Amino acid sequence: MAKVFRFHDGSNNIEDWQTSTAYGKNAIEAIKDPNGSSANKEITSIPSPFARMDLVKTAFENLVNLNQVDGKTIFHKMVSDCLDVGEIFFNSDKLKEKINIVIWDKANDLNKLLHSSNPKHKLLGETLKLYLEQDAKAYNFDKIQRLYLLNYKKGNNELNIIGGTSPATLFFTSANKLDIDIQFGTDIVFDNHYQPLYKRDFNFQKFIFGIRKFMPNFNPLFKGVDDYLEMNYKMLSHEQRTILNNYTEDNFNTEFEKLTIGSDGIVEILDFPLRKKTESSIDIQNNSGFVIDSEKCKEASKPLVLPIDDFSDKIVYTTAIWDKNNRANISDDRPLKERTLPYDDSIYPYLTISDFLEPYIIRTIYPIDNENFFNGNFSVNSGEISKGFLLPIKKEYFDYFNVEDLQGVTSDGKKIIKIKQSSTGGVNVTLRIPIKNRKYVTYERTYYPPMNDYQITEPDLTRNKGAIIENQFGLTLFPFLKLEEDTQNFYRIAFMDRDILEHNKNNKYSLDFFKNNDNSKVIEKAVKQRSEKSIDRISSEYYVLEEGFDYIVVKNNWANGVVMPLFKKISQGTADFTFAVDFGTTNTHIEYRKDNGEPKPFEITQNDLQSASLYNLKNPETIKSINAVRANKLFDLIIQEFKPGELNKKSEFSFPQRTIINSKKNLDLNRDTYALSDFNIPFDYEKYPILPNAYIRTNLKWSDYTTDPNEIKVIDAYFENLLFLIRNKVLLNGGDLNKTKLIWLYPSSMSTYRIRLLESKWNELFKKYINKSIPPEKISESIAPFYYYNTHLGVNALANPVVSIDIGGGTTDVVVYTNNNSELLTSFRFAANAVFGDAFGRSSKINGFILKYLDRMRSLLESNNQPDLSGVLEELKNEGKSEDMIAFFFSIEKNKKIKDSNIPISFSNDLKFNEDFKIVFLLFYTSIIYHIAKLMKAKALNSPRYITFSGTGSKIINIADGSDKLSGLTELTQIIFKDIFGEDTNTKIDLKQDGNPKEISCKGALMITNNQNKNIEILKTVLLGTQEDVLIPTVPKSYNDINASVENGVVAEYNDFIDWFFSLNKKISFKNNFGINQTHLNAYKESLKENALDNLKIGLQEKKNELKGDLDENIDETLFFYPLIGGINHLAYNIHTELNSQEA
Amino acid sequence: MKNYLIVIALLLFFQFNFAQESNSLEYIKAVDYVTCICINDALPTGQTFNCQTETLSKATISDSKTLALFEEFQTLKTQRNITDYLNFLSEEIFSDRVKFKKIHDFAEKRKGAKLDKIKADIKEYIRSSTTSENKESNSSESSKITSDEINSTVNNGETETDQVGIKQPKLNSENQFNIWIAMLFVLICTIAILLIRIYILLNKNVKNLNARIDRRTKTEELPNIRSHYNSQNLNENSRIEKLERNIKNLEFTISKLSSPTIYKEEKSPEVLFEVPKAYIPQSIVFYMATPNKEDGSFDISSQTETFKPTQSLYKFTVDNSNSSKAKFEFFSDEAGIRDSIDSPQTYIDPVCEPQNARNPNAKKIITTSPGTAEKRNDKWVIITNAKIKYE
């Protein structure tokens, strides 16, 4: 049988040729597709665009016939691509960088073609017209005004049409093969993974179903599509179906804006306006599971936190689950609000790893002290921890979280941050950022060490590789506590920079301080530099802050790192503290009482450390690490320019402390200055050599601050330093600042003006640092010691008076007590410095004690291998002040190293056993007792029962009398009072002395009750010093009244005293009782009388100079001692030269 | 280096061309022979040539058609990439109507025994011009035999005395030998050039090292060392000795290679090995930074083999006879001296005894007598302090 040539089945009874009819639907459907619908290549050979529309329509119909919503046939592909086009239209707002809409106007554009002068255009126009007319009914061409085409702007050609609206199927694709970089959720458009409608973004589904529901005559116009939608509807969840069923046109119109193309109007399909998704970041925030879980973030759109590695948790990203193969960018330089979400293109803020982690991590040369600073949960794979790392966290992290969050754990107990060092030296940092629903995104970055110590490696962020940078620096915070109320926080932060290798010596550091609350920067009050790297091989900067902070960002030329102190949060306690400060000429001491307990010396122990450094000196690894690179200056400078950690008798440093202050040499006092910044109390003075750039100021008490306003800044700084220590002591020991009191001691010989200046400084600083309610109280130094003896040693001034003698460096204060109250007070500038100093500006080159003992002490130090003390001695010698050298000699035997090593150096013992110089000390003592006896007699007071001694200078009496009970001096004293008062005086006199004479002034001050603190002005009495017992102010006498007669009278009295003194030898053998060599006594007597008048005149002149012309004031100290000051100095020199000539 | 590579490339090119040249000459001769016997057949009797001894030329041909045929034969000389010219000249040219029409027509007219004879003649000639070493040729070099060729041979009934696997005509033994010589020559030249280059480089390195050693010996005695101090001093001497030995070996090798003698059986060249001189161990030196304040010891973990600026303060020399004992002296740069003078309690006092008072303005710290130390566990413990002076 012959074969009938046809595509479809049919009758075979045909001969030759026969008339056939047009292929109808059945015939078409009977045509077998040799490849079946599984062809993976689209049918693209039909050139007409309208045929493409037909193909899409057929695809919809075929799917309906197959009743398969899901599948891999060519029809599924065409429908999926068609829906992709629809979804692009729907998301056109966020895709405007990639897509634009091109209009083809049926009337205008077709006419242009038809009337074109180009015959080919005309032909095209006619062809299009033909199809439009012919297929008007089949494809609704008669109803269209415009077609809207999608142009992909990032394609290779000028126009890259990917699809458009279709009057047959809503949308159609062009089937052009284009690489389109558009993705909705996990679905890439036009890819090989076909996505039916029900699996798409529900908003888009609502949109399509909305068109179906609200477009008039949707079904006859788009039957295939309608049937397809029906199939999808059955695949939806019950909840989704309910939403769609209840969906109203108002909902549709409100939820989706009309899609417009600028002035060209609304995009429509058969006059039904097409709509678009309203870009609402609220949708993303509501839907996405990656929204950062931060209560601190108050932004309207909380950013997403996106993974950069495998993330297999099933979390909705924007409209779909995050694909585990997706990776967010490692860094994004755009501002947060301008970022577009990866794989989505919506403009919405998101965060990635480089927003939280720095490219560099700073490594310290010592382990971080993890008791005081958060170390990021640092651990090592093996071995000791010998280095530390600053936290490589960007400060932007704290826009979302607080410091406590970083120190905490995730919902499943994992640490928020972990830093782990590997055996190769690299470091792995893991940071977990909480997101919604108690989940978190984990970021990990490995930081690699440099190839050698002299290099800085560049990080490679494209591969998420950081770099380690090692720096030598130290950071100390003072105080290491934080008050709840922020306005009461005062800080000093010391930063030492010892980056001196070639590649980093030009590093410049800065510190920024931030608060938790709003991650705001705390502006420092001042930043002061002391040491400079170019000169001192280390630089030091001190930050002054008057607000609290929670973390610090350390910055250098390359890197940033975070330091997070674990502050002690302090609430004020209830204990009552009272402090007494003895601001002495040579030494300063502080005692305190807590809740009326026993007075104690001010100490800082391990239990109440006030400062903390990044390193822990108790950790042997720290010492090892620092020693290995010779970075010891980082520690040493803290003691020299800032403060030592501990201050107590068991440590190297304690009170009483020299009254001195340290600053850099060229400090400009015309600018604002601060304690523990520009100035500090150098507790290591006289223990270790001072630095070349240091400038030590002594004699603070008597410096020129009355006339030079810059000098008062020095006093300011000194007091501020002390008050800082006091304040922290109270806070760390459960005290209440509001109940804290301060007593400060002043010498009775100090002028009222000077006292008032000091008072104003104390008051001002006390208000700032302690409280405003209880002003500091001042007490005369002279009055205080008695109350210590009274309360602790049972000394009472009832039947007979008690004399309290406070011998300092420059001044001796004497107070006579009757009925346990101060009766009279006198003060004179005849104290320890009169014995050891350079009287009236003489040189140490003619100071007998220096000439005698300088070489000896030097030799003792050298032979006992104490080169550091030798160094100190050399420095003091170069300065040439005898009293400083002598003070140093006395201090050696109290030096901790000397005591611990049992080195037999004791200047006081040397003096005690020197039979030649002893006369000086005896004379010193006798002259004071003599004067007091005369004064008391002139005042018609009884002979005293007790004489108490206080003040550092009172140790002289122990040199005079080597016995521990002072029996020699006791007897001498009795004799003196008998001689002065007369033979009928039988009162037994006891001498009282404390082992810590400096401290008892403060102790006594703490024991005084209110009514015992009298205005000393009314007690002041001066015995003029002539042979007549002239008492001032009973007999007013000013400096202007001093004439030759008075001077001669003083000299006569002085000479009488000298004669009388040496006559005492007959009553109490100087040799037997005091071990004094009597060989040259007569010569000494004559020597003392030499130049008496000159000495008196010099003394008077100095006094007058001090008074600066104010000579009408009553004479405020006796003239008796002036000749003696010069006399004693001369005597000591003569003793030494006499000895030397003998030895020669 | 670039120049050396150009020379090597030129040598290789020369060798290649030489081989190429040898091959093409044979082919030209074969073409001439083919031309001759074919034109002979076309010429009238009496005008023929002895193709073994005579060369045919254009001038000898009067007939235009024959001349055209002759010229077509001459175009064979310009053919390229002919891997099997025996087959080409005996079969292909006669059967390729498109490329060689005239030759094809010539063959058609003589189809049959006459043509077969001509072909056999050609084959014999070509074969006889190759060497007897054809026997060693491997089968991969066999010429391609078309099915037509085999069929025609079988159909003609002729028995081919030739082997079925017709071999590619080979170079004669003399030519092959020349090519091997050329290749060997190129190889030797290449090796010689590389050795000379290595020698020059090593020489340069040695000179540089010597210069650096000279500089170093001049400055090493001064305690004030510049902070850019090179860290290779410890092993330089042994490195230099090693390099010198290598250079001597290379010089010997080059001298042997410079006048190569080619042997049938290659012997490996003699290489003289120098017995190294007896190794005298040098003292081990290392450096330490800050001593421990408490006990004046040094942690072993902080020792460095080379002086480190901003770090090293003390130089230790280990006793040759007892590696757990060492002497030490103060040894540092300006920064280290300054630090030590400013803070002797940290850097000097734990391990030194100053012989004079500390001078804040001193510029040097001289060790008048080194101290001694002993290695115990992980520390170097000081036995006797070093004596130093500030100057």
Coordinates of C-alpha atoms in Angstrom, one line a residue, chain B residues 192-339:
Chain B
A192 CA 78.6 23.9 28.7
I193 CA 76.6 27.2 28.5
L194 CA 74.6 26.3 31.6
L195 CA 77.7 25.4 33.6
I196 CA 79.5 28.6 32.6
R197 CA 76.4 30.5 33.8
I198 CA 76.4 28.8 37.1
Y199 CA 80.0 29.4 37.5
I200 CA 79.7 33.1 36.9
L201 CA 76.8 33.4 39.4
L202 CA 78.7 31.5 42.1
N203 CA 81.7 33.6 41.6
K204 CA 79.7 36.7 42.0
N205 CA 78.1 35.4 45.2
V206 CA 81.5 34.6 46.6
K207 CA 82.8 38.1 45.8
N208 CA 79.8 39.6 47.5
L209 CA 80.2 37.5 50.6
N210 CA 83.9 38.3 50.8
A211 CA 83.1 42.0 50.6
R212 CA 80.6 41.7 53.3
I213 CA 83.0 39.7 55.5
D214 CA 85.6 42.4 55.0
R215 CA 83.2 45.1 56.1
R216 CA 82.0 43.2 59.1
T217 CA 85.5 42.5 60.4
K218 CA 86.2 46.1 60.4
T219 CA 83.2 47.1 62.5
E220 CA 82.7 44.1 64.8
E221 CA 85.1 45.3 67.5
L222 CA 83.1 48.5 68.1
P223 CA 80.4 48.1 70.7
N224 CA 78.3 50.8 69.0
I225 CA 76.8 48.6 66.2
R226 CA 74.4 50.1 63.6
S227 CA 70.9 48.9 64.0
H228 CA 70.9 47.4 60.5
Y229 CA 73.2 44.6 61.5
N230 CA 73.1 41.6 59.2
S231 CA 72.2 38.4 60.9
Q232 CA 74.3 35.8 59.0
N233 CA 77.7 36.1 60.6
L234 CA 77.7 32.7 62.4
N235 CA 77.7 30.5 59.3
E236 CA 79.3 32.6 56.7
N237 CA 82.7 31.0 56.8
S238 CA 81.4 27.5 56.4
R239 CA 79.2 28.7 53.5
I240 CA 82.2 30.2 51.8
E241 CA 84.2 27.0 52.0
K242 CA 81.4 25.0 50.6
L243 CA 80.9 27.4 47.7
E244 CA 84.6 27.3 46.9
R245 CA 84.5 23.5 46.8
N246 CA 81.6 23.6 44.4
I247 CA 83.4 26.1 42.1
K248 CA 86.4 23.9 41.9
N249 CA 84.3 20.9 40.9
L250 CA 82.5 22.9 38.3
E251 CA 85.8 24.2 36.8
F252 CA 87.1 20.7 36.5
T253 CA 83.9 19.5 34.8
I254 CA 83.9 22.4 32.3
S255 CA 87.5 21.7 31.4
K256 CA 86.6 18.1 30.6
L257 CA 83.6 19.1 28.6
S258 CA 85.3 21.8 26.5
S259 CA 87.1 19.3 24.2
P260 CA 84.6 16.5 23.9
T261 CA 85.8 13.2 22.3
I262 CA 83.0 11.1 21.0
Y263 CA 83.3 7.4 21.7
K264 CA 81.2 4.6 20.5
E265 CA 80.6 3.6 24.1
E266 CA 80.3 6.5 26.4
K267 CA 82.3 6.4 29.6
S268 CA 81.2 8.5 32.5
P269 CA 83.7 11.3 33.1
E270 CA 85.9 11.1 36.2
V271 CA 85.0 13.5 38.9
L272 CA 87.6 14.4 41.5
F273 CA 86.2 14.7 45.0
E274 CA 88.2 16.8 47.4
V275 CA 88.3 15.5 50.9
P276 CA 87.1 18.3 53.1
K277 CA 89.6 19.7 55.5
A278 CA 89.3 18.7 59.1
Y279 CA 86.4 20.8 60.6
I280 CA 87.4 23.0 63.4
P281 CA 84.3 23.9 65.5
Q282 CA 83.9 27.6 66.2
S283 CA 82.7 28.8 69.6
I284 CA 79.0 29.0 70.0
V285 CA 77.9 32.5 70.6
F286 CA 74.4 33.7 71.5
Y287 CA 72.8 36.8 72.9
M288 CA 70.5 37.6 75.8
A289 CA 68.4 40.6 76.7
T290 CA 67.2 41.5 80.2
P291 CA 68.3 39.4 83.2
N292 CA 65.8 38.2 85.8
K293 CA 65.9 40.8 88.6
E294 CA 65.4 38.3 91.4
D295 CA 68.2 35.9 90.7
G296 CA 70.2 37.4 87.9
S297 CA 69.5 34.4 85.6
F298 CA 68.6 34.4 81.9
D299 CA 65.8 32.3 80.4
I300 CA 66.9 30.1 77.6
S301 CA 63.8 30.7 75.7
S302 CA 64.9 34.3 75.2
Q303 CA 68.3 33.6 73.8
T304 CA 69.0 34.5 70.1
E305 CA 71.7 33.3 67.8
T306 CA 72.2 36.7 66.3
F307 CA 72.4 40.2 67.8
K308 CA 69.0 41.8 67.8
P309 CA 68.9 45.6 67.8
T310 CA 66.7 47.1 70.5
Q311 CA 66.8 43.8 72.3
S312 CA 70.2 42.2 72.9
L313 CA 72.3 43.3 75.8
Y314 CA 74.7 40.5 76.6
K315 CA 76.9 38.2 74.5
F316 CA 77.5 34.7 75.7
T317 CA 80.3 32.6 74.5
V318 CA 79.9 28.9 75.3
D319 CA 82.9 27.0 76.5
N320 CA 84.2 24.7 73.8
S321 CA 85.0 22.0 76.2
N322 CA 81.8 22.2 78.3
S323 CA 78.6 23.4 76.5
S324 CA 76.8 24.0 79.8
K325 CA 79.2 26.8 80.8
A326 CA 79.7 30.1 79.2
K327 CA 81.3 33.5 79.6
F328 CA 79.3 36.6 79.1
E329 CA 80.0 40.3 78.6
F330 CA 77.9 43.4 78.1
F331 CA 77.4 43.8 74.4
S332 CA 74.8 46.2 72.9
D333 CA 74.1 49.1 70.6
E334 CA 73.6 52.7 71.5
A335 CA 70.0 52.2 72.5
G336 CA 70.9 49.4 74.8
I337 CA 73.7 51.4 76.4
R338 CA 71.4 54.3 77.0
D339 CA 68.7 52.1 78.5

